[in-house]
Amino acid sequence: MTSAQVDTDKAPEEGYERGLNSRQVQMIAIGGAIGVGLFLGAGANIAKAGPSIILMYALAGVIIFFIMRALGELLLYRPVSGSFAEYSREFLGPFFGYFTGWTYWLMWVVTGMAELTAAAIYIHYWFPDIPQWVSALVFLVLLFVANLISVKLFGEIEFWFSMVKVTAIIGMIVIGIGVLTLGFSQAGDTAAVSNLWAFDGFFPKGIGSSLMTLQGVMFAYLAVELVGVTAGESENPEKTLPKAINTLPWRIALFYVGALTVILAVVKWTEFAEGVSPFVEAFTVIGIPAGAGIVNFVVLTAALSSCNSGMYSTGRMLRTLADNGEAPRVFSRLSSTKTPAIGIGISVIFMGIGVVLNYVVPEKAFGYVTSIATAAGIWTWLMILISHVLYRRKVVAGRLPASSFPAPGGSVCSYVAIAFLLFVTCLIAYDADARVCLYVMAGWAAALGIGWAVLKSRNPQITERPGEPEFEKIG
């Protein structure tokens, strides 16, 4: 064993309980790749791009795999709970660690606002007499308490949320294949693989229109990086994290490309519209009476899963910021159950404000919230990729130890992913509705810049770049 491995094989102790087992980490990774963006958002994307949306999800999925392999290499170099914020701090400087940590916190807070409201709407489907704010408040409190009890309970809840989503998608694929091959159900006469190109071709709205859906497609993949935040609380990160990341391609192939291919073969793409879940539409066309109710339950689960993950990650990110002097010190405290209870509590309060705002915010603002989350997510992914490129340079120079989980192709795939994310950002800027999020992010950047200036004036040492870990070059 080299001296490099001696130093890096052990994850640093941060005071957290290493309570997430392999089964839970695997399901957190799977659940992170399946969300409301697929169950609901795909309907609008199908209407805009037709069957070519399958190719867009596949293309974005390849880029997501590049991002996750870059993150995986960094995680096995130094597995910490702050993950990408810590790597931004180490390789780009303290300001970037500060900016990334707070921006990732913002992403999950606004996502939590959206998901809580969505969950309340889904409950309204079964219980129309229950006020929307009551459902949202109940979910907020239940998930908050679960996150306070222990990381094991968080992991177990996330495991079963993910199981529901996975079972629903696999069920849809199996039923769809049965319709296509055996011809049963009400859709048997019209279901055919030729539906993928029979109605104005594979690109019915043109390649340009298909590319414009990439911003919505990327939103569907938000949270895949959550597995990186679990690094500080995984029982055996050296084994569980590579396995979770390496299974990403088949998950994307099955849950996105596979499910959408089957759905669009069973149901003509012209049947879909914005606000209509492709899964609900498929179940309806096939003729399953309880289909709408089943999918409503699954989407409710997806929303609660996302909110649960948001509470988990925001508490950890605030603690990382506090440990580096970039947030109030009180956020660094752990409860008796080894959870960052104060950080989670503050995040929950902000998520709760989102529930209150839903009384006065019009529906269109809901779309703005998801676009803000996408913009924040793109920043996080860019920081992961740039940190990876800089890390690889130091490894080649012999200044840092090599990771036990190197990304294929070294930095090449990271450069490709960076170019892709910048292209998606240009698409957002081109879209009149979506570009609002760039204005919000500019305001957010200005606010963080002012905050950084205040922090520097109070504590000039905060701007010092952390020193490189001691490493003896071998050979």
Tab-separated table of C-alpha atoms in Angstrom:
chain	number	residue	atom	x	y	z
A	1	MET	CA	0.000	0.000	0.000
A	2	THR	CA	1.393	3.424	-0.946
A	3	SER	CA	1.743	6.330	1.469
A	4	ALA	CA	-0.983	8.085	-0.505
A	5	GLN	CA	-3.443	5.316	0.202
A	6	VAL	CA	-2.625	5.269	3.878
A	7	ASP	CA	-3.716	8.892	4.139
A	8	THR	CA	-6.751	8.843	1.908
A	9	ASP	CA	-8.424	5.483	2.410
A	10	LYS	CA	-9.836	6.664	5.726
A	11	ALA	CA	-12.696	9.104	5.542
A	12	PRO	CA	-12.213	12.066	7.879
A	13	GLU	CA	-14.254	11.938	11.059
A	14	GLU	CA	-16.674	14.865	11.145
A	15	GLY	CA	-18.705	13.822	14.166
A	16	TYR	CA	-21.526	12.308	12.097
A	17	GLU	CA	-22.847	8.817	12.646
A	18	ARG	CA	-21.849	6.525	9.786
A	19	GLY	CA	-25.373	5.142	9.713
A	20	LEU	CA	-26.102	4.819	5.984
A	21	ASN	CA	-25.599	1.237	4.848
A	22	SER	CA	-24.968	0.041	1.302
A	23	ARG	CA	-28.653	-0.755	0.660
A	24	GLN	CA	-29.698	2.787	1.641
A	25	VAL	CA	-26.914	4.549	-0.284
A	26	GLN	CA	-27.793	2.551	-3.408
A	27	MET	CA	-31.453	3.555	-3.136
A	28	ILE	CA	-30.606	7.207	-2.390
A	29	ALA	CA	-28.555	7.164	-5.585
A	30	ILE	CA	-31.396	5.540	-7.537
A	31	GLY	CA	-34.034	7.848	-6.054
A	32	GLY	CA	-31.910	10.884	-6.847
A	33	ALA	CA	-32.219	10.060	-10.529
A	34	ILE	CA	-36.014	9.731	-10.427
A	35	GLY	CA	-38.165	12.685	-9.479
A	36	VAL	CA	-41.124	14.859	-10.331
A	37	GLY	CA	-39.158	16.033	-13.377
A	38	LEU	CA	-39.776	12.605	-14.917
A	39	PHE	CA	-43.254	11.844	-13.589
A	40	LEU	CA	-44.725	15.251	-14.452
A	41	GLY	CA	-42.201	17.405	-16.322
A	42	ALA	CA	-41.694	14.886	-19.119
A	43	GLY	CA	-45.222	15.602	-20.407
A	44	ALA	CA	-44.351	19.180	-21.375
A	45	ASN	CA	-41.036	18.063	-22.884
A	46	ILE	CA	-42.748	15.395	-25.018
A	47	ALA	CA	-45.206	17.997	-26.331
A	48	LYS	CA	-42.281	20.235	-27.360
A	49	ALA	CA	-39.947	17.612	-28.838
A	50	GLY	CA	-42.005	14.526	-29.698
A	51	PRO	CA	-40.216	11.145	-29.620
A	52	SER	CA	-36.814	12.870	-29.858
A	53	ILE	CA	-37.169	13.652	-26.151
A	54	ILE	CA	-35.843	10.108	-25.614
A	55	LEU	CA	-32.559	11.164	-27.248
A	56	MET	CA	-32.421	14.352	-25.132
A	57	TYR	CA	-32.786	12.375	-21.875
A	58	ALA	CA	-30.122	9.924	-23.095
A	59	LEU	CA	-27.726	12.753	-24.057
A	60	ALA	CA	-28.222	14.527	-20.733
A	61	GLY	CA	-27.823	11.183	-18.967
A	62	VAL	CA	-24.375	10.687	-20.507
A	63	ILE	CA	-23.328	14.129	-19.240
A	64	ILE	CA	-24.717	13.356	-15.782
A	65	PHE	CA	-22.604	10.181	-15.737
A	66	PHE	CA	-19.500	12.243	-16.585
A	67	ILE	CA	-20.335	14.596	-13.696
A	68	MET	CA	-20.868	11.739	-11.264
A	69	ARG	CA	-17.645	9.965	-12.236
A	70	ALA	CA	-15.776	13.243	-11.688
A	71	LEU	CA	-17.453	13.575	-8.282
A	72	GLY	CA	-16.709	9.917	-7.536
A	73	GLU	CA	-12.993	10.407	-8.154
A	74	LEU	CA	-12.981	13.384	-5.768
A	75	LEU	CA	-15.038	11.537	-3.145
A	76	LEU	CA	-12.609	8.618	-3.035
A	77	TYR	CA	-9.686	11.058	-2.870
A	78	ARG	CA	-11.257	12.711	0.206
A	79	PRO	CA	-14.786	11.615	1.277
A	80	VAL	CA	-16.353	14.487	3.247
A	81	SER	CA	-19.963	15.418	3.928
A	82	GLY	CA	-19.524	18.914	2.463
A	83	SER	CA	-18.291	17.237	-0.732
A	84	PHE	CA	-18.474	19.637	-3.709
A	85	ALA	CA	-18.373	22.789	-1.519
A	86	GLU	CA	-15.224	21.428	0.125
A	87	TYR	CA	-13.643	20.576	-3.229
A	88	SER	CA	-14.486	24.051	-4.586
A	89	ARG	CA	-12.797	25.519	-1.514
A	90	GLU	CA	-9.709	23.352	-1.921
A	91	PHE	CA	-9.169	23.714	-5.659
A	92	LEU	CA	-10.675	27.090	-6.571
A	93	GLY	CA	-10.390	28.990	-3.302
A	94	PRO	CA	-12.454	29.870	-0.210
A	95	PHE	CA	-14.867	32.191	-2.030
A	96	PHE	CA	-15.946	29.421	-4.402
A	97	GLY	CA	-16.478	27.013	-1.499
A	98	TYR	CA	-18.588	29.660	0.238
A	99	PHE	CA	-20.559	30.455	-2.934
A	100	THR	CA	-21.147	26.801	-3.838
A	101	GLY	CA	-22.235	25.822	-0.327
A	102	TRP	CA	-24.796	28.625	-0.051
A	103	THR	CA	-26.029	28.127	-3.632
A	104	TYR	CA	-26.595	24.410	-3.061
A	105	TRP	CA	-28.483	25.321	0.115
A	106	LEU	CA	-30.644	27.724	-1.943
A	107	MET	CA	-31.305	25.014	-4.537
A	108	TRP	CA	-32.705	22.633	-1.956
A	109	VAL	CA	-34.690	25.269	-0.067
A	110	VAL	CA	-36.535	26.433	-3.198
A	111	THR	CA	-36.957	22.816	-4.311
A	112	GLY	CA	-38.402	22.025	-0.882
A	113	MET	CA	-40.862	24.914	-1.249
A	114	ALA	CA	-42.013	23.571	-4.607
A	115	GLU	CA	-42.208	19.933	-3.546
A	116	LEU	CA	-44.165	20.658	-0.349
A	117	THR	CA	-46.773	22.569	-2.286
A	118	ALA	CA	-46.878	19.851	-4.949
A	119	ALA	CA	-47.378	17.180	-2.266
A	120	ALA	CA	-50.282	19.167	-0.817
A	121	ILE	CA	-51.876	19.386	-4.273
A	122	TYR	CA	-51.560	15.612	-4.697
A	123	ILE	CA	-53.275	15.025	-1.314
A	124	HIS	CA	-56.042	17.370	-2.512
A	125	TYR	CA	-56.759	14.789	-5.266
A	126	TRP	CA	-58.044	12.330	-2.630
A	127	PHE	CA	-59.138	14.745	0.106
A	128	PRO	CA	-60.425	17.943	-1.529
A	129	ASP	CA	-61.807	19.260	1.766
A	130	ILE	CA	-58.407	19.437	3.473
A	131	PRO	CA	-56.869	22.926	3.022
A	132	GLN	CA	-53.653	22.834	1.024
A	133	TRP	CA	-51.599	24.590	3.699
A	134	VAL	CA	-52.584	21.965	6.305
A	135	SER	CA	-51.217	19.086	4.202
A	136	ALA	CA	-48.024	21.017	3.450
A	137	LEU	CA	-47.492	21.816	7.140
A	138	VAL	CA	-48.078	18.196	8.225
A	139	PHE	CA	-45.538	16.882	5.704
A	140	LEU	CA	-43.047	19.588	6.706
A	141	VAL	CA	-43.254	18.655	10.396
A	142	LEU	CA	-43.156	14.861	9.834
A	143	LEU	CA	-40.079	14.981	7.598
A	144	PHE	CA	-38.390	17.474	9.928
A	145	VAL	CA	-38.857	15.153	12.913
A	146	ALA	CA	-37.613	12.159	10.915
A	147	ASN	CA	-34.440	14.034	9.947
A	148	LEU	CA	-33.824	14.989	13.580
A	149	ILE	CA	-34.139	11.453	14.954
A	150	SER	CA	-31.198	9.877	13.100
A	151	VAL	CA	-29.511	9.541	9.735
A	152	LYS	CA	-30.584	5.863	9.750
A	153	LEU	CA	-34.246	6.885	9.775
A	154	PHE	CA	-33.624	9.358	6.947
A	155	GLY	CA	-31.938	6.587	4.968
A	156	GLU	CA	-34.767	4.134	5.623
A	157	ILE	CA	-37.478	6.626	4.583
A	158	GLU	CA	-35.534	7.453	1.427
A	159	PHE	CA	-35.090	3.737	0.719
A	160	TRP	CA	-38.847	3.081	0.715
A	161	PHE	CA	-39.671	6.291	-1.186
A	162	SER	CA	-37.238	5.149	-3.879
A	163	MET	CA	-38.703	1.632	-3.890
A	164	VAL	CA	-42.152	3.042	-4.704
A	165	LYS	CA	-40.777	5.090	-7.616
A	166	VAL	CA	-38.714	2.214	-9.009
A	167	THR	CA	-41.607	-0.263	-8.731
A	168	ALA	CA	-43.958	2.147	-10.542
A	169	ILE	CA	-41.572	2.653	-13.461
A	170	ILE	CA	-40.725	-1.033	-13.831
A	171	GLY	CA	-44.458	-1.837	-13.672
A	172	MET	CA	-45.155	0.690	-16.433
A	173	ILE	CA	-42.396	-0.797	-18.611
A	174	VAL	CA	-43.606	-4.390	-18.114
A	175	ILE	CA	-47.252	-3.482	-18.819
A	176	GLY	CA	-46.210	-1.426	-21.849
A	177	ILE	CA	-44.129	-4.263	-23.311
A	178	GLY	CA	-47.086	-6.605	-22.727
A	179	VAL	CA	-49.370	-4.249	-24.663
A	180	LEU	CA	-46.871	-3.987	-27.525
A	181	THR	CA	-46.162	-7.717	-27.821
A	182	LEU	CA	-49.477	-9.314	-26.832
A	183	GLY	CA	-51.873	-6.582	-27.916
A	184	PHE	CA	-54.061	-6.658	-24.801
A	185	SER	CA	-55.857	-3.623	-23.286
A	186	GLN	CA	-57.679	-0.753	-24.951
A	187	ALA	CA	-54.393	0.471	-26.460
A	188	GLY	CA	-53.624	-2.847	-28.143
A	189	ASP	CA	-54.864	-1.775	-31.598
A	190	THR	CA	-52.892	1.487	-31.757
A	191	ALA	CA	-49.758	0.627	-29.756
A	192	ALA	CA	-46.730	0.019	-31.983
A	193	VAL	CA	-43.025	0.779	-32.028
A	194	SER	CA	-43.678	2.690	-35.265
A	195	ASN	CA	-45.378	5.387	-33.144
A	196	LEU	CA	-41.843	6.618	-32.445
A	197	TRP	CA	-41.513	7.934	-36.013
A	198	ALA	CA	-44.930	7.577	-37.699
A	199	PHE	CA	-46.245	11.060	-36.766
A	200	ASP	CA	-44.056	13.632	-38.548
A	201	GLY	CA	-40.851	11.716	-37.830
A	202	PHE	CA	-38.570	11.335	-34.824
A	203	PHE	CA	-37.941	15.118	-34.714
A	204	PRO	CA	-41.480	16.401	-35.461
A	205	LYS	CA	-40.791	19.942	-34.195
A	206	GLY	CA	-37.235	20.151	-35.514
A	207	ILE	CA	-33.852	19.618	-33.852
A	208	GLY	CA	-33.836	23.175	-32.454
A	209	SER	CA	-37.067	22.618	-30.561
A	210	SER	CA	-35.704	19.347	-29.189
A	211	LEU	CA	-32.535	21.042	-27.939
A	212	MET	CA	-34.622	23.706	-26.175
A	213	THR	CA	-36.045	20.981	-23.931
A	214	LEU	CA	-32.591	20.260	-22.476
A	215	GLN	CA	-33.092	22.814	-19.698
A	216	GLY	CA	-36.212	20.962	-18.524
A	217	VAL	CA	-34.506	17.614	-18.989
A	218	MET	CA	-31.595	18.701	-16.772
A	219	PHE	CA	-34.071	19.661	-14.022
A	220	ALA	CA	-35.216	16.025	-13.987
A	221	TYR	CA	-31.671	14.960	-13.071
A	222	LEU	CA	-31.246	17.374	-10.151
A	223	ALA	CA	-30.275	15.530	-6.943
A	224	VAL	CA	-28.130	12.800	-8.519
A	225	GLU	CA	-25.204	14.507	-6.784
A	226	LEU	CA	-26.872	13.927	-3.386
A	227	VAL	CA	-24.931	10.684	-3.037
A	228	GLY	CA	-21.863	12.909	-2.599
A	229	VAL	CA	-23.380	14.583	0.446
A	230	THR	CA	-23.823	11.136	2.053
A	231	ALA	CA	-20.065	10.470	1.920
A	232	GLY	CA	-19.474	11.571	5.501
A	233	GLU	CA	-22.203	9.263	6.831
A	234	SER	CA	-21.765	6.143	4.708
A	235	GLU	CA	-20.618	3.024	6.543
A	236	ASN	CA	-18.063	2.158	3.882
A	237	PRO	CA	-17.725	4.972	1.309
A	238	GLU	CA	-14.813	3.260	-0.490
A	239	LYS	CA	-17.173	0.438	-1.547
A	240	THR	CA	-20.682	1.912	-1.577
A	241	LEU	CA	-19.991	5.152	-3.487
A	242	PRO	CA	-18.286	3.608	-6.574
A	243	LYS	CA	-21.045	0.993	-6.781
A	244	ALA	CA	-23.767	3.658	-6.547
A	245	ILE	CA	-22.135	5.810	-9.234
A	246	ASN	CA	-21.276	2.963	-11.624
A	247	THR	CA	-24.887	1.781	-11.706
A	248	LEU	CA	-26.033	5.239	-12.903
A	249	PRO	CA	-25.916	4.420	-16.670
A	250	TRP	CA	-28.310	1.459	-16.408
A	251	ARG	CA	-30.597	3.443	-14.111
A	252	ILE	CA	-30.839	6.243	-16.670
A	253	ALA	CA	-31.222	3.718	-19.499
A	254	LEU	CA	-34.038	1.902	-17.695
A	255	PHE	CA	-35.930	4.635	-15.829
A	256	TYR	CA	-35.706	7.424	-18.407
A	257	VAL	CA	-34.846	6.088	-21.855
A	258	GLY	CA	-36.585	2.730	-21.360
A	259	ALA	CA	-39.741	4.074	-19.713
A	260	LEU	CA	-40.206	6.921	-22.200
A	261	THR	CA	-39.542	4.651	-25.192
A	262	VAL	CA	-42.246	2.223	-24.036
A	263	ILE	CA	-44.718	5.009	-23.194
A	264	LEU	CA	-44.252	6.737	-26.576
A	265	ALA	CA	-44.655	3.428	-28.382
A	266	VAL	CA	-47.902	2.704	-26.519
A	267	VAL	CA	-49.295	6.257	-26.728
A	268	LYS	CA	-48.834	8.646	-29.676
A	269	TRP	CA	-46.682	11.631	-28.705
A	270	THR	CA	-49.445	13.983	-29.908
A	271	GLU	CA	-51.569	12.881	-26.937
A	272	PHE	CA	-49.291	14.584	-24.411
A	273	ALA	CA	-49.444	18.164	-23.158
A	274	GLU	CA	-47.919	20.370	-20.489
A	275	GLY	CA	-49.216	19.557	-17.006
A	276	VAL	CA	-50.201	16.003	-18.011
A	277	SER	CA	-48.102	13.198	-16.558
A	278	PRO	CA	-47.015	10.767	-19.308
A	279	PHE	CA	-47.544	7.953	-16.812
A	280	VAL	CA	-51.125	9.015	-16.047
A	281	GLU	CA	-51.844	9.351	-19.763
A	282	ALA	CA	-50.367	5.922	-20.515
A	283	PHE	CA	-52.361	4.217	-17.746
A	284	THR	CA	-55.526	5.963	-18.970
A	285	VAL	CA	-55.036	4.912	-22.610
A	286	ILE	CA	-54.231	1.337	-21.580
A	287	GLY	CA	-57.434	1.336	-19.571
A	288	ILE	CA	-56.287	0.737	-16.020
A	289	PRO	CA	-59.082	2.292	-13.889
A	290	ALA	CA	-56.947	3.065	-10.853
A	291	GLY	CA	-54.090	4.347	-13.008
A	292	ALA	CA	-54.531	8.017	-12.134
A	293	GLY	CA	-54.684	7.230	-8.420
A	294	ILE	CA	-51.612	4.991	-8.613
A	295	VAL	CA	-49.546	7.622	-10.371
A	296	ASN	CA	-50.822	10.312	-8.004
A	297	PHE	CA	-49.468	8.240	-5.109
A	298	VAL	CA	-46.139	7.730	-6.870
A	299	VAL	CA	-45.744	11.433	-7.653
A	300	LEU	CA	-46.655	12.266	-4.043
A	301	THR	CA	-43.872	9.902	-2.973
A	302	ALA	CA	-41.433	11.566	-5.391
A	303	ALA	CA	-42.261	15.011	-3.997
A	304	LEU	CA	-41.846	13.901	-0.371
A	305	SER	CA	-38.628	12.090	-1.262
A	306	SER	CA	-37.211	15.283	-2.765
A	307	CYS	CA	-38.241	17.346	0.266
A	308	ASN	CA	-36.750	14.740	2.605
A	309	SER	CA	-33.459	14.877	0.693
A	310	GLY	CA	-33.553	18.673	0.801
A	311	MET	CA	-33.783	18.759	4.592
A	312	TYR	CA	-30.924	16.264	4.840
A	313	SER	CA	-28.558	18.087	2.483
A	314	THR	CA	-29.256	21.669	3.625
A	315	GLY	CA	-28.423	20.817	7.246
A	316	ARG	CA	-25.106	19.215	6.206
A	317	MET	CA	-24.193	22.064	3.875
A	318	LEU	CA	-24.882	24.719	6.542
A	319	ARG	CA	-22.654	22.789	8.952
A	320	THR	CA	-19.834	22.723	6.389
A	321	LEU	CA	-20.209	26.490	5.888
A	322	ALA	CA	-20.215	27.083	9.658
A	323	ASP	CA	-17.099	24.935	10.145
A	324	ASN	CA	-15.319	27.202	7.659
A	325	GLY	CA	-16.523	30.420	9.274
A	326	GLU	CA	-18.895	31.189	6.391
A	327	ALA	CA	-22.134	30.786	8.354
A	328	PRO	CA	-23.073	31.333	12.035
A	329	ARG	CA	-21.106	28.967	14.297
A	330	VAL	CA	-24.321	27.656	15.832
A	331	PHE	CA	-24.952	25.662	12.620
A	332	SER	CA	-21.886	23.518	13.303
A	333	ARG	CA	-23.399	21.942	16.424
A	334	LEU	CA	-24.605	18.351	16.300
A	335	SER	CA	-27.520	17.059	18.357
A	336	SER	CA	-27.313	14.056	20.675
A	337	THR	CA	-28.358	11.910	17.687
A	338	LYS	CA	-25.431	13.342	15.648
A	339	THR	CA	-27.614	15.337	13.234
A	340	PRO	CA	-27.114	19.060	12.416
A	341	ALA	CA	-30.483	19.866	14.001
A	342	ILE	CA	-30.167	23.671	14.048
A	343	GLY	CA	-29.158	23.858	10.388
A	344	ILE	CA	-32.029	21.560	9.410
A	345	GLY	CA	-34.425	23.649	11.525
A	346	ILE	CA	-33.460	26.942	9.868
A	347	SER	CA	-33.800	25.361	6.414
A	348	VAL	CA	-37.239	24.002	7.334
A	349	ILE	CA	-38.341	27.491	8.418
A	350	PHE	CA	-37.397	28.856	4.987
A	351	MET	CA	-39.194	25.969	3.278
A	352	GLY	CA	-42.214	26.829	5.420
A	353	ILE	CA	-42.119	30.404	4.155
A	354	GLY	CA	-42.596	28.928	0.689
A	355	VAL	CA	-45.817	27.276	1.840
A	356	VAL	CA	-47.097	30.626	3.132
A	357	LEU	CA	-46.109	32.387	-0.080
A	358	ASN	CA	-48.256	30.002	-2.086
A	359	TYR	CA	-51.300	31.937	-0.914
A	360	VAL	CA	-50.157	34.991	-2.873
A	361	VAL	CA	-47.775	33.696	-5.551
A	362	PRO	CA	-49.421	33.013	-8.914
A	363	GLU	CA	-48.978	29.661	-10.669
A	364	LYS	CA	-46.373	30.916	-13.103
A	365	ALA	CA	-44.020	31.728	-10.228
A	366	PHE	CA	-43.983	28.005	-9.458
A	367	GLY	CA	-42.158	27.429	-12.734
A	368	TYR	CA	-39.706	30.164	-11.797
A	369	VAL	CA	-38.865	28.277	-8.593
A	370	THR	CA	-37.915	25.146	-10.538
A	371	SER	CA	-35.837	27.179	-13.008
A	372	ILE	CA	-33.957	28.770	-10.090
A	373	ALA	CA	-33.258	25.276	-8.754
A	374	THR	CA	-31.949	24.248	-12.188
A	375	ALA	CA	-29.621	27.259	-12.397
A	376	ALA	CA	-28.282	26.528	-8.898
A	377	GLY	CA	-27.845	22.880	-9.844
A	378	ILE	CA	-25.887	23.776	-12.993
A	379	TRP	CA	-23.530	25.919	-10.879
A	380	THR	CA	-22.984	22.985	-8.490
A	381	TRP	CA	-22.248	20.601	-11.365
A	382	LEU	CA	-19.810	23.093	-12.925
A	383	MET	CA	-17.936	23.396	-9.631
A	384	ILE	CA	-17.654	19.600	-9.401
A	385	LEU	CA	-16.240	19.403	-12.931
A	386	ILE	CA	-13.811	22.312	-12.608
A	387	SER	CA	-12.589	20.993	-9.244
A	388	HIS	CA	-12.044	17.605	-10.888
A	389	VAL	CA	-9.981	19.125	-13.719
A	390	LEU	CA	-7.786	21.005	-11.221
A	391	TYR	CA	-7.438	17.911	-9.036
A	392	ARG	CA	-6.297	15.837	-12.024
A	393	ARG	CA	-3.648	18.441	-12.861
A	394	LYS	CA	-2.224	18.171	-9.334
A	395	VAL	CA	-2.251	14.383	-9.492
A	396	VAL	CA	-0.337	14.425	-12.778
A	397	ALA	CA	2.130	16.893	-11.240
A	398	GLY	CA	2.613	14.541	-8.297
A	399	ARG	CA	1.291	17.073	-5.773
A	400	LEU	CA	-1.748	15.034	-4.696
A	401	PRO	CA	-2.421	11.286	-4.360
A	402	ALA	CA	-4.363	9.514	-7.078
A	403	SER	CA	-7.919	8.479	-6.241
A	404	SER	CA	-8.823	4.791	-6.086
A	405	PHE	CA	-11.802	5.537	-8.380
A	406	PRO	CA	-10.419	7.505	-11.358
A	407	ALA	CA	-12.813	8.912	-13.932
A	408	PRO	CA	-12.502	7.290	-17.383
A	409	GLY	CA	-10.568	9.479	-19.796
A	410	GLY	CA	-9.121	11.663	-17.062
A	411	SER	CA	-10.238	15.277	-17.487
A	412	VAL	CA	-11.521	14.904	-21.065
A	413	CYS	CA	-15.072	13.938	-20.095
A	414	SER	CA	-15.163	16.770	-17.558
A	415	TYR	CA	-14.302	19.297	-20.287
A	416	VAL	CA	-17.086	17.864	-22.476
A	417	ALA	CA	-19.580	18.140	-19.598
A	418	ILE	CA	-18.507	21.735	-18.843
A	419	ALA	CA	-19.114	22.713	-22.482
A	420	PHE	CA	-22.531	21.014	-22.401
A	421	LEU	CA	-23.620	22.810	-19.209
A	422	LEU	CA	-22.531	26.169	-20.645
A	423	PHE	CA	-24.589	25.360	-23.763
A	424	VAL	CA	-27.658	24.615	-21.595
A	425	THR	CA	-27.100	27.935	-19.792
A	426	CYS	CA	-27.173	29.677	-23.183
A	427	LEU	CA	-30.473	27.901	-23.962
A	428	ILE	CA	-31.890	29.198	-20.659
A	429	ALA	CA	-30.777	32.729	-21.554
A	430	TYR	CA	-32.466	32.376	-24.963
A	431	ASP	CA	-35.814	31.308	-23.445
A	432	ALA	CA	-37.801	34.385	-22.345
A	433	ASP	CA	-39.582	32.595	-19.489
A	434	ALA	CA	-36.617	30.590	-18.206
A	435	ARG	CA	-34.093	33.437	-18.284
A	436	VAL	CA	-35.789	34.986	-15.237
A	437	CYS	CA	-33.816	32.517	-13.134
A	438	LEU	CA	-30.544	34.047	-14.421
A	439	TYR	CA	-31.667	37.446	-13.128
A	440	VAL	CA	-32.471	35.877	-9.758
A	441	MET	CA	-29.083	34.138	-9.689
A	442	ALA	CA	-27.362	37.445	-10.498
A	443	GLY	CA	-29.131	39.007	-7.498
A	444	TRP	CA	-28.168	35.998	-5.375
A	445	ALA	CA	-24.528	36.343	-6.489
A	446	ALA	CA	-24.564	40.038	-5.555
A	447	ALA	CA	-25.996	39.220	-2.111
A	448	LEU	CA	-23.348	36.535	-1.529
A	449	GLY	CA	-20.660	38.958	-2.712
A	450	ILE	CA	-21.769	41.499	-0.091
A	451	GLY	CA	-21.824	38.749	2.534
A	452	TRP	CA	-18.286	37.707	1.586
A	453	ALA	CA	-17.061	41.299	1.917
A	454	VAL	CA	-18.573	41.478	5.431
A	455	LEU	CA	-16.981	38.155	6.395
A	456	LYS	CA	-13.576	39.328	5.114
A	457	SER	CA	-13.771	42.551	7.121
A	458	ARG	CA	-14.552	40.626	10.307
A	459	ASN	CA	-12.137	37.758	9.714
A	460	PRO	CA	-9.428	38.359	7.058
A	461	GLN	CA	-8.113	34.807	7.550
A	462	ILE	CA	-11.241	33.452	5.855
A	463	THR	CA	-9.729	34.266	2.449
A	464	GLU	CA	-6.737	31.985	2.992
A	465	ARG	CA	-6.739	28.978	0.703
A	466	PRO	CA	-6.490	25.696	2.655
A	467	GLY	CA	-3.112	24.032	2.402
A	468	GLU	CA	-2.664	20.885	0.340
A	469	PRO	CA	-2.602	17.603	2.263
A	470	GLU	CA	0.931	16.367	2.836
A	471	PHE	CA	1.808	13.846	0.180
A	472	GLU	CA	5.092	12.196	-0.580
A	473	LYS	CA	5.542	11.690	-4.318
A	474	ILE	CA	6.231	8.044	-5.127
A	475	GLY	CA	8.906	7.136	-7.674
